[in-house]
Short mmCIF file of C-alpha atoms and ligand atoms in Angstrom, two decimals:
data_model
loop_
_atom_site.label_atom_id
_atom_site.label_comp_id
_atom_site.label_asym_id
_atom_site.label_seq_id
_atom_site.Cartn_x
_atom_site.Cartn_y
_atom_site.Cartn_z
CA MET A 91 -108.44 153.89 -113.85
CA LYS A 92 -108.89 151.83 -117.05
CA THR A 93 -109.02 148.22 -116.87
CA THR A 94 -108.22 145.69 -119.60
CA LEU A 95 -109.00 141.87 -119.51
CA PHE A 96 -107.05 139.29 -121.38
CA LYS A 97 -108.77 136.21 -121.55
CA ASN A 98 -108.63 132.81 -123.39
CA GLY A 99 -105.02 133.06 -124.06
CA THR A 100 -101.90 131.02 -122.60
CA VAL A 101 -100.00 133.41 -119.78
CA VAL A 102 -96.26 132.53 -119.32
CA THR A 103 -96.03 133.16 -115.57
CA PRO A 104 -93.02 132.09 -113.16
CA SER A 105 -94.73 128.87 -112.99
CA GLY A 106 -94.74 128.30 -116.44
CA PRO A 107 -97.45 128.38 -119.27
CA GLU A 108 -100.86 128.67 -117.52
CA ARG A 109 -104.64 128.91 -119.26
CA ILE A 110 -105.52 131.71 -117.02
CA SER A 111 -106.89 135.43 -117.72
CA VAL A 112 -105.08 138.57 -116.40
CA LEU A 113 -106.48 141.74 -115.37
CA ILE A 114 -104.78 145.02 -115.60
CA GLU A 115 -105.64 148.36 -114.05
CA GLY A 116 -103.75 151.26 -115.20
CA PRO A 117 -100.14 150.84 -115.35
CA LYS A 118 -100.40 147.39 -112.81
CA ILE A 119 -101.27 143.91 -112.90
CA VAL A 120 -104.29 143.32 -110.42
CA ALA A 121 -105.46 139.96 -110.88
CA LEU A 122 -104.42 136.36 -112.40
CA ASP A 123 -107.20 133.71 -112.28
CA PRO A 124 -108.47 131.38 -114.50
CA ALA A 125 -112.41 132.43 -113.25
CA ILE A 126 -112.36 136.01 -114.17
CA HIS A 127 -115.13 136.94 -116.10
CA SER A 128 -115.62 140.36 -114.57
CA LYS A 129 -116.27 143.48 -116.93
CA ALA A 130 -113.20 145.27 -117.96
CA ASP A 131 -112.81 148.55 -120.38
CA ASP A 132 -111.18 146.48 -122.77
CA ILE A 133 -111.12 142.76 -123.52
CA VAL A 134 -108.54 141.35 -125.34
CA ASP A 135 -109.29 137.84 -126.71
CA ALA A 136 -106.13 136.37 -126.62
CA ARG A 137 -107.25 132.74 -128.12
CA GLY A 138 -104.40 130.98 -129.90
CA LEU A 139 -101.89 133.57 -128.48
CA TYR A 140 -99.36 133.61 -125.71
CA LEU A 141 -99.15 136.48 -123.02
CA LEU A 142 -95.23 137.17 -122.16
CA PRO A 143 -94.12 139.68 -119.75
CA GLY A 144 -92.29 142.52 -122.07
CA VAL A 145 -88.60 142.01 -122.81
CA VAL A 146 -85.96 143.65 -120.55
CA ASP A 147 -83.03 144.39 -123.14
CA ASP A 148 -80.28 145.31 -120.97
CA GLN A 149 -77.88 146.44 -123.68
CA VAL A 150 -78.92 149.04 -126.45
CA HIS A 151 -76.91 152.01 -127.92
CA PHE A 152 -79.86 154.47 -128.94
CA ARG A 153 -77.35 157.18 -130.05
CA GLU A 154 -79.26 160.32 -128.59
CA PRO A 155 -77.83 162.60 -127.81
CA GLY A 156 -75.35 163.48 -130.74
CA LEU A 157 -75.59 160.90 -133.06
CA THR A 158 -78.90 160.85 -134.21
CA HIS A 159 -78.32 160.49 -137.89
CA LYS A 160 -77.70 156.96 -136.88
CA GLU A 161 -80.71 156.10 -134.43
CA ASP A 162 -82.76 158.39 -131.90
CA LEU A 163 -85.03 157.29 -129.23
CA ALA A 164 -88.24 157.84 -131.26
CA HIS A 165 -87.19 155.28 -133.90
CA ALA A 166 -85.26 153.07 -131.52
CA THR A 167 -88.32 152.79 -129.07
CA ARG A 168 -90.85 152.33 -131.79
CA ALA A 169 -88.74 149.36 -132.74
CA CYS A 170 -88.81 148.22 -128.99
CA ALA A 171 -92.61 148.26 -129.23
CA LYS A 172 -92.60 146.40 -132.53
CA GLY A 173 -90.11 143.63 -131.19
CA GLY A 174 -91.87 143.20 -127.69
CA ILE A 175 -89.34 145.11 -125.83
CA THR A 176 -90.74 147.22 -123.23
CA SER A 177 -87.97 148.16 -121.39
CA PHE A 178 -84.41 149.35 -122.19
CA LEU A 179 -81.01 150.05 -120.54
CA GLU A 180 -78.80 152.22 -122.78
CA MET A 181 -75.36 152.89 -122.94
CA PRO A 182 -73.33 155.87 -122.18
CA ASN A 183 -71.39 156.06 -125.77
CA THR A 184 -73.20 158.83 -126.96
CA ASP A 185 -72.26 162.41 -127.47
CA PRO A 186 -71.21 163.81 -125.12
CA THR A 187 -70.82 160.59 -123.55
CA THR A 188 -72.66 160.06 -120.34
CA THR A 189 -69.96 160.12 -117.65
CA THR A 190 -71.18 162.73 -115.26
CA VAL A 191 -74.58 162.76 -112.95
CA GLN A 192 -75.51 165.92 -114.64
CA ARG A 193 -75.29 164.33 -118.34
CA LEU A 194 -77.33 161.24 -117.03
CA HIS A 195 -80.00 163.33 -115.60
CA GLU A 196 -79.98 165.64 -118.98
CA LYS A 197 -80.34 162.16 -120.79
CA LEU A 198 -83.37 161.16 -118.90
CA ALA A 199 -84.88 164.57 -119.35
CA ILE A 200 -84.24 164.38 -123.22
CA ALA A 201 -86.23 160.65 -123.02
CA ALA A 202 -88.91 161.94 -120.90
CA GLY A 203 -92.02 161.95 -122.69
CA LYS A 204 -90.54 161.20 -125.89
CA CYS A 205 -90.21 157.13 -125.61
CA LEU A 206 -93.16 154.41 -126.30
CA VAL A 207 -91.41 152.05 -124.24
CA ASN A 208 -89.55 152.27 -120.43
CA TYR A 209 -86.12 153.52 -120.35
CA GLY A 210 -83.01 153.49 -118.30
CA PHE A 211 -79.42 154.97 -118.77
CA TYR A 212 -76.01 153.73 -117.59
CA ILE A 213 -73.18 156.00 -116.37
CA GLY A 214 -70.17 155.35 -118.21
CA ALA A 215 -66.68 155.01 -116.18
CA THR A 216 -63.47 156.90 -117.33
CA PRO A 217 -60.02 156.35 -115.75
CA THR A 218 -61.13 159.66 -113.36
CA ASN A 219 -64.77 159.82 -112.79
CA VAL A 220 -65.20 157.55 -109.63
CA ALA A 221 -66.84 160.38 -107.74
CA GLU A 222 -69.59 160.45 -110.24
CA LEU A 223 -69.89 156.85 -110.45
CA ALA A 224 -70.05 156.94 -106.70
CA THR A 225 -72.94 159.40 -106.61
CA ALA A 226 -75.39 158.26 -109.39
CA LYS A 227 -78.42 157.10 -108.49
CA ARG A 228 -81.24 157.15 -111.38
CA THR A 229 -79.13 154.61 -113.39
CA PRO A 230 -79.17 150.89 -113.51
CA GLY A 231 -75.56 150.84 -113.18
CA ILE A 232 -71.85 151.43 -114.33
CA LYS A 233 -70.70 150.44 -117.58
CA ILE A 234 -66.72 149.97 -117.99
CA PHE A 235 -65.34 149.59 -121.39
CA ILE A 236 -62.17 147.51 -120.56
CA GLY A 237 -61.37 147.56 -124.19
CA SER A 238 -62.66 150.43 -126.60
CA SER A 239 -65.27 150.08 -129.14
CA THR A 240 -67.35 152.54 -130.65
CA GLY A 241 -66.34 155.89 -129.37
CA ASP A 242 -63.59 156.77 -127.02
CA LEU A 243 -64.63 155.32 -123.41
CA LEU A 244 -61.89 152.94 -122.25
CA VAL A 245 -60.56 152.33 -118.74
CA ASP A 246 -57.70 149.97 -119.11
CA ASP A 247 -55.61 151.08 -116.23
CA GLN A 248 -55.67 148.76 -113.32
CA ASP A 249 -55.46 151.36 -110.50
CA ALA A 250 -58.58 153.06 -112.12
CA LEU A 251 -60.18 149.77 -112.23
CA GLU A 252 -59.79 148.80 -108.72
CA ARG A 253 -60.98 152.16 -107.32
CA ILE A 254 -64.17 151.61 -109.39
CA PHE A 255 -64.72 148.17 -108.22
CA ALA A 256 -63.72 149.18 -104.74
CA GLU A 257 -65.30 152.76 -104.19
CA THR A 258 -68.81 152.26 -105.99
CA ASN A 259 -72.20 150.48 -104.98
CA LEU A 260 -74.04 150.16 -108.41
CA PRO A 261 -73.76 147.11 -110.11
CA ILE A 262 -71.21 147.17 -112.43
CA CYS A 263 -71.25 145.50 -116.05
CA ALA A 264 -68.44 145.70 -118.77
CA HIS A 265 -67.17 145.19 -122.50
CA CYS A 266 -64.57 142.47 -122.25
CA GLU A 267 -61.86 142.68 -124.87
CA ASP A 268 -58.24 143.26 -123.95
CA GLU A 269 -57.15 146.13 -125.54
CA THR A 270 -53.29 145.39 -125.30
CA THR A 271 -54.23 142.23 -127.43
CA VAL A 272 -56.35 143.86 -129.91
CA ARG A 273 -53.70 146.36 -130.36
CA SER A 274 -50.98 143.95 -131.10
CA ASN A 275 -53.17 142.07 -133.20
CA GLN A 276 -53.96 145.08 -135.20
CA ALA A 277 -50.63 146.35 -135.82
CA ARG A 278 -49.79 142.66 -136.86
CA LEU A 279 -52.75 142.48 -139.44
CA ALA A 280 -52.48 146.21 -140.54
CA GLY A 281 -53.13 146.59 -144.41
CA ALA A 282 -55.48 143.27 -144.45
CA ALA A 283 -58.80 144.57 -146.33
CA ASP A 284 -61.07 141.50 -145.54
CA VAL A 285 -63.64 142.18 -143.13
CA ALA A 286 -63.03 138.45 -141.88
CA THR A 287 -59.82 139.80 -140.31
CA HIS A 288 -61.98 141.40 -137.61
CA SER A 289 -62.32 138.07 -136.07
CA LYS A 290 -58.60 137.84 -135.98
CA VAL A 291 -57.87 141.03 -134.74
CA ARG A 292 -60.59 140.95 -131.86
CA ASP A 293 -60.00 137.48 -131.37
CA HIS A 294 -60.76 134.88 -128.82
CA GLN A 295 -57.60 135.40 -126.52
CA ALA A 296 -58.85 139.44 -126.39
CA ALA A 297 -62.15 138.11 -124.83
CA VAL A 298 -60.68 135.58 -122.62
CA ILE A 299 -57.85 137.92 -121.15
CA ALA A 300 -60.17 140.65 -120.20
CA THR A 301 -63.28 138.55 -119.06
CA ARG A 302 -61.14 136.65 -116.77
CA ARG A 303 -59.63 140.09 -115.68
CA ALA A 304 -62.79 141.46 -115.11
CA ILE A 305 -64.02 138.31 -112.97
CA ASP A 306 -60.98 138.60 -110.68
CA LEU A 307 -62.11 142.22 -109.78
CA ALA A 308 -65.35 141.66 -109.06
CA THR A 309 -64.65 138.41 -107.05
CA ARG A 310 -61.93 140.32 -105.18
CA HIS A 311 -64.18 143.44 -104.49
CA ARG A 312 -67.32 141.05 -103.80
CA HIS A 313 -68.94 143.61 -106.25
CA GLN A 314 -71.95 142.69 -108.16
CA PHE A 315 -70.84 142.42 -111.82
CA HIS A 316 -72.60 141.72 -115.15
CA ILE A 317 -70.22 140.34 -118.51
CA LEU A 318 -71.92 141.86 -121.38
CA HIS A 319 -72.03 140.13 -124.88
CA VAL A 320 -69.80 136.89 -124.40
CA SER A 321 -68.61 135.82 -127.78
CA THR A 322 -66.45 132.61 -127.23
CA ALA A 323 -66.75 129.00 -125.57
CA ASP A 324 -63.48 129.73 -123.77
CA GLU A 325 -65.23 132.30 -121.58
CA ILE A 326 -67.66 129.89 -120.44
CA PRO A 327 -65.72 127.93 -117.90
CA LEU A 328 -64.61 131.06 -116.06
CA ILE A 329 -68.32 132.28 -115.88
CA ARG A 330 -69.17 128.64 -114.69
CA SER A 331 -66.71 128.88 -111.55
CA ALA A 332 -66.99 132.52 -111.09
CA PRO A 333 -69.23 133.56 -107.95
CA HIS A 334 -72.64 134.15 -107.97
CA TRP A 335 -72.61 137.75 -108.03
CA VAL A 336 -70.98 137.51 -111.53
CA THR A 337 -73.51 136.91 -114.56
CA ALA A 338 -73.36 137.00 -118.26
CA GLU A 339 -75.12 137.33 -121.13
CA VAL A 340 -75.14 136.61 -124.83
CA CYS A 341 -76.67 138.15 -127.97
CA PRO A 342 -78.62 136.61 -130.94
CA HIS A 343 -75.81 137.33 -133.42
CA TYR A 344 -73.36 135.47 -131.46
CA LEU A 345 -75.74 132.43 -131.05
CA LEU A 346 -76.94 132.76 -134.74
CA PHE A 347 -73.98 133.95 -136.97
CA SER A 348 -70.48 132.85 -137.13
CA VAL A 349 -67.42 133.85 -138.95
CA ASP A 350 -68.87 131.59 -142.39
CA ASP A 351 -71.32 134.63 -142.46
CA TYR A 352 -68.73 137.32 -143.12
CA GLY A 353 -68.88 136.06 -146.77
CA ARG A 354 -72.56 136.61 -147.22
CA LEU A 355 -72.75 139.57 -145.08
CA GLY A 356 -69.55 141.49 -145.00
CA SER A 357 -69.45 144.22 -142.74
CA LEU A 358 -73.05 144.26 -141.64
CA ILE A 359 -72.08 141.27 -139.10
CA LYS A 360 -68.59 143.37 -138.07
CA MET A 361 -69.42 143.76 -134.08
CA ASN A 362 -67.52 143.99 -131.13
CA PRO A 363 -66.84 141.99 -129.83
CA SER A 364 -66.13 139.92 -133.16
CA ILE A 365 -68.50 136.97 -134.39
CA LYS A 366 -66.66 133.76 -133.60
CA THR A 367 -66.90 130.20 -135.04
CA ARG A 368 -69.82 127.81 -135.05
CA VAL A 369 -68.20 126.15 -132.11
CA ASP A 370 -68.48 129.07 -130.18
CA ASN A 371 -72.51 129.54 -131.25
CA ALA A 372 -72.90 125.89 -129.96
CA ALA A 373 -71.10 126.36 -126.49
CA LEU A 374 -73.22 129.80 -125.94
CA TRP A 375 -76.23 127.88 -126.47
CA GLN A 376 -75.32 125.28 -124.24
CA ALA A 377 -74.17 127.66 -121.53
CA LEU A 378 -77.75 129.26 -121.83
CA LEU A 379 -79.39 125.98 -121.64
CA ASP A 380 -77.16 125.16 -118.62
CA GLY A 381 -77.87 128.57 -116.78
CA ILE A 382 -74.36 129.48 -117.08
CA VAL A 383 -75.27 132.66 -119.18
CA ARG A 384 -78.64 133.82 -118.07
CA VAL A 385 -79.37 137.00 -120.09
CA ILE A 386 -79.88 137.69 -123.70
CA ALA A 387 -79.67 141.06 -124.87
CA THR A 388 -79.50 142.75 -128.27
CA ASP A 389 -76.64 145.10 -127.94
CA HIS A 390 -78.41 146.89 -130.83
CA ALA A 391 -75.92 149.41 -132.37
CA PRO A 392 -77.26 150.77 -135.50
CA HIS A 393 -74.90 152.67 -138.05
CA THR A 394 -76.16 153.59 -141.44
CA LEU A 395 -75.60 151.63 -144.37
CA GLN A 396 -73.31 154.29 -146.23
CA GLU A 397 -71.24 153.84 -143.05
CA LYS A 398 -71.34 149.84 -142.93
CA ALA A 399 -70.24 149.99 -146.58
CA LEU A 400 -67.00 151.94 -146.14
CA PRO A 401 -64.29 149.64 -146.55
CA TYR A 402 -62.75 147.66 -143.90
CA PRO A 403 -61.23 148.67 -141.24
CA GLN A 404 -63.26 151.83 -141.52
CA CYS A 405 -66.65 150.53 -141.52
CA PRO A 406 -68.01 150.71 -137.83
CA SER A 407 -68.80 147.88 -135.73
CA GLY A 408 -72.55 147.22 -134.59
CA LEU A 409 -76.05 146.18 -135.79
CA PRO A 410 -79.27 147.06 -135.13
CA ALA A 411 -81.72 144.20 -133.31
CA VAL A 412 -84.30 145.05 -131.11
CA GLU A 413 -87.15 144.67 -133.28
CA ASN A 414 -86.18 141.27 -134.17
CA SER A 415 -84.45 139.68 -131.08
CA LEU A 416 -87.60 138.03 -129.61
CA ALA A 417 -88.91 136.94 -132.70
CA LEU A 418 -85.61 135.21 -133.59
CA MET A 419 -85.80 133.69 -130.41
CA LEU A 420 -89.31 132.45 -130.85
CA ASN A 421 -88.41 130.99 -134.01
CA GLN A 422 -85.83 128.79 -131.99
CA VAL A 423 -88.65 127.87 -129.61
CA ASN A 424 -90.56 126.87 -132.90
CA SER A 425 -87.60 124.77 -134.19
CA GLY A 426 -87.22 122.79 -131.00
CA ARG A 427 -83.98 124.60 -129.80
CA CYS A 428 -85.24 125.92 -126.42
CA THR A 429 -88.89 126.43 -124.73
CA LEU A 430 -90.88 129.67 -124.32
CA PRO A 431 -90.35 129.96 -120.63
CA GLN A 432 -86.55 129.52 -121.11
CA VAL A 433 -86.96 132.52 -123.56
CA VAL A 434 -88.99 134.42 -120.88
CA SER A 435 -86.14 133.64 -118.50
CA TRP A 436 -83.42 135.19 -120.72
CA MET A 437 -85.21 137.77 -121.98
CA CYS A 438 -87.48 139.28 -119.42
CA GLN A 439 -87.16 137.84 -115.64
CA ALA A 440 -83.26 137.53 -115.43
CA PRO A 441 -82.36 140.97 -116.90
CA ALA A 442 -85.09 142.19 -114.44
CA GLU A 443 -83.62 140.89 -111.34
CA ILE A 444 -79.78 141.22 -112.32
CA TRP A 445 -80.68 145.24 -112.53
CA HIS A 446 -82.86 145.41 -109.46
CA LEU A 447 -85.73 146.85 -111.84
CA GLN A 448 -88.85 147.26 -109.85
CA GLY A 449 -92.03 145.48 -111.07
CA LYS A 450 -90.70 144.30 -114.45
CA GLY A 451 -89.96 140.63 -115.84
CA LYS A 452 -92.77 138.64 -114.71
CA ILE A 453 -96.61 138.23 -115.15
CA GLU A 454 -97.31 138.62 -110.88
CA VAL A 455 -100.06 140.65 -109.30
CA GLY A 456 -98.49 144.07 -108.37
CA TYR A 457 -96.05 143.81 -111.27
CA ASP A 458 -96.17 146.61 -113.97
CA ALA A 459 -98.52 145.93 -116.83
CA ASP A 460 -95.53 145.83 -119.49
CA LEU A 461 -97.17 142.91 -121.90
CA VAL A 462 -96.50 141.44 -125.01
CA LEU A 463 -98.92 138.95 -127.09
CA VAL A 464 -97.13 136.76 -129.29
CA ASP A 465 -98.28 134.43 -132.28
CA MET A 466 -96.33 131.50 -132.40
CA ASN A 467 -97.61 130.46 -135.79
CA LEU A 468 -97.22 133.57 -137.73
CA ALA A 469 -94.61 133.66 -140.04
CA LEU A 470 -93.25 136.85 -141.44
CA THR A 471 -89.81 137.45 -143.43
CA ILE A 472 -87.61 140.68 -142.16
CA ARG A 473 -87.30 143.36 -144.56
CA ASN A 474 -84.94 146.36 -144.45
CA GLU A 475 -87.68 148.76 -145.83
CA GLU A 476 -90.23 147.68 -142.90
CA GLN A 477 -87.28 148.13 -140.16
CA GLN A 478 -88.57 150.92 -137.83
CA THR A 479 -84.87 151.68 -136.47
CA LYS A 480 -83.70 154.76 -138.19
CA SER A 481 -80.99 153.12 -139.66
CA ARG A 482 -83.25 150.82 -141.56
CA TRP A 483 -81.95 147.88 -142.03
CA SER A 484 -81.31 144.21 -140.22
CA PRO A 485 -78.52 141.63 -140.65
CA TRP A 486 -81.53 139.29 -140.88
CA HIS A 487 -83.24 141.15 -144.03
CA GLY A 488 -84.57 138.34 -146.18
CA GLU A 489 -84.98 135.55 -143.32
CA THR A 490 -88.58 134.12 -142.58
CA LEU A 491 -89.12 133.74 -138.82
CA THR A 492 -92.18 131.91 -137.43
CA GLY A 493 -93.31 133.34 -133.95
CA TRP A 494 -93.88 137.12 -133.85
CA PRO A 495 -95.27 139.75 -131.25
CA VAL A 496 -98.36 141.00 -132.44
CA ARG A 497 -99.28 143.45 -129.66
CA THR A 498 -97.47 145.36 -126.95
CA TRP A 499 -98.44 147.39 -123.55
CA VAL A 500 -96.48 149.57 -121.78
CA MET A 501 -97.44 150.50 -118.14
CA GLY A 502 -101.04 149.40 -119.21
CA GLN A 503 -100.87 151.45 -122.65
CA GLU A 504 -101.10 149.57 -125.75
CA VAL A 505 -98.15 150.78 -127.95
CA PHE A 506 -97.82 148.19 -130.78
CA ARG A 507 -100.70 146.26 -132.86
CA ARG A 508 -100.22 144.34 -135.80
CA GLU A 509 -103.14 144.25 -138.22
CA GLY A 510 -102.09 141.96 -141.08
CA GLU A 511 -99.58 144.26 -143.38
CA ARG A 512 -100.38 147.36 -141.05
CA LEU A 513 -98.82 148.35 -138.25
CA TRP A 514 -99.93 150.67 -135.56
CA PHE A 515 -98.15 152.39 -132.76
CA GLY A 516 -99.62 154.12 -129.58
CA ALA A 517 -98.31 157.57 -127.74
CA ALA A 518 -94.62 158.27 -127.81
CA ASN A 519 -94.95 158.87 -124.21
CA ALA A 520 -96.23 155.54 -122.86
CA GLY A 521 -92.52 154.68 -121.36
CA GLN A 522 -91.70 155.70 -117.77
CA GLU A 523 -88.12 156.35 -116.11
CA ILE A 524 -87.38 152.55 -114.85
CA ARG A 525 -87.19 152.58 -110.97
CA PHE A 526 -84.67 150.38 -109.12
CA HIS A 527 -85.24 148.28 -105.82
CA PRO A 528 -84.74 150.84 -102.95
CA ASP A 529 -82.44 148.42 -101.15
CA ARG A 530 -80.20 147.62 -104.21
CA ALA A 531 -77.02 149.01 -102.72
CA ASN A 532 -77.11 146.08 -100.33
CA ARG A 533 -77.58 143.83 -103.16
CA THR A 534 -74.64 144.73 -104.85
CA ARG A 535 -71.94 143.63 -102.41
CA ALA A 536 -71.66 139.98 -101.55
O1 DOR B 811 -70.04 146.54 -132.28
C1 DOR B 811 -70.31 147.26 -131.19
N1 DOR B 811 -71.15 148.54 -131.24
N2 DOR B 811 -69.93 146.93 -130.15
C2 DOR B 811 -70.00 147.89 -129.09
O2 DOR B 811 -69.53 147.65 -127.72
C3 DOR B 811 -70.11 149.29 -129.15
C4 DOR B 811 -71.41 149.33 -130.48
C5 DOR B 811 -71.63 150.79 -130.95
O3 DOR B 811 -71.87 151.52 -129.67
O4 DOR B 811 -71.49 150.85 -132.16
#
């Protein structure tokens, strides 16, 4: 099998940054050693660069099947490779929705041979599909929309929620915004044409009520549970006092955008949950630094610019982010807000652990050779026209970030290289179906 030796770089291992060499053979990391001078088929001189484990993005919407005018697996996984994301877990609100084992297997078959990076797909909960949720295996877990968002997936009924937590053994994650609160705010604010209204419709209360409700379910049923895209300061105390089997994540847009940005960006930052205030931004940062929120994911949710230009409230919610999320965080490292090992923990190691991914999230012997080489000194400006996502825009268009992925490997195969202005992409079948620890069912019940 082909061997590649990475030398002269700084490698971010679970013990921190180290000046060591890394040898990979085929799809695996086979040696970490300061003294490897062995011959290899390929030598990567990583002088001045950092080698990180590939990013695991546990929340993306890639729109295939059914909504491929917005995004598809070919474009989205090129965007991932460029952004340093080597594994993604995709949400079930495609068309058709991924709500049966058969549809899950169909989605896996669609992805086979088409993805530059590794793939996994959630199974979506409905009020009546608990038998499907209980038998699904080739999936990271169950996604519940406790509040509705893009698409029509919704489980709001308490008895249905109790059954899902009681009768299934996969990890569960949820979109937590309270449907009743959102609908009553919607009725009260009907007619408002300003997109900033979105943050009053999907307000702090909506997030807090649903997060509290979901934590209560997970606590009583002792069921592993992950809170997707936390957006408010008010949810942090709930997460802090939740049992250890409850985890949480935040997204770059909840750290970096606030309601003050609606004037500049309008519906481009219309998201569910909504963007909140600068006070919330600061509290979410602190929760990451304190280890209360453990994961950063993108919630990459592309819509076309034409769709986003519709007037409020018709303009859809969601923004694309996979190709810039790592750079956005590396830029924060450069501005002193966090460290590189923290970014690796939030974006690589923690999501791999939480979702029981086999061989992912760390640079360690025996782990998969999913690697990203980053140049912490490279400054680049994000441009819509250079985006690989099929939607071809970014809410960060025009922003210059320092710290970028320059090369990415998936299962030992190079899938992306930046050569100055030129971008090179590898074979579109490098990505593999993600495997989960065989005993994870024993780990999802406390
Ligand atoms: O803003 C959002 N858009 N939030 C979601 O939860 C879904 C997503 C989408 O699929 O468009």
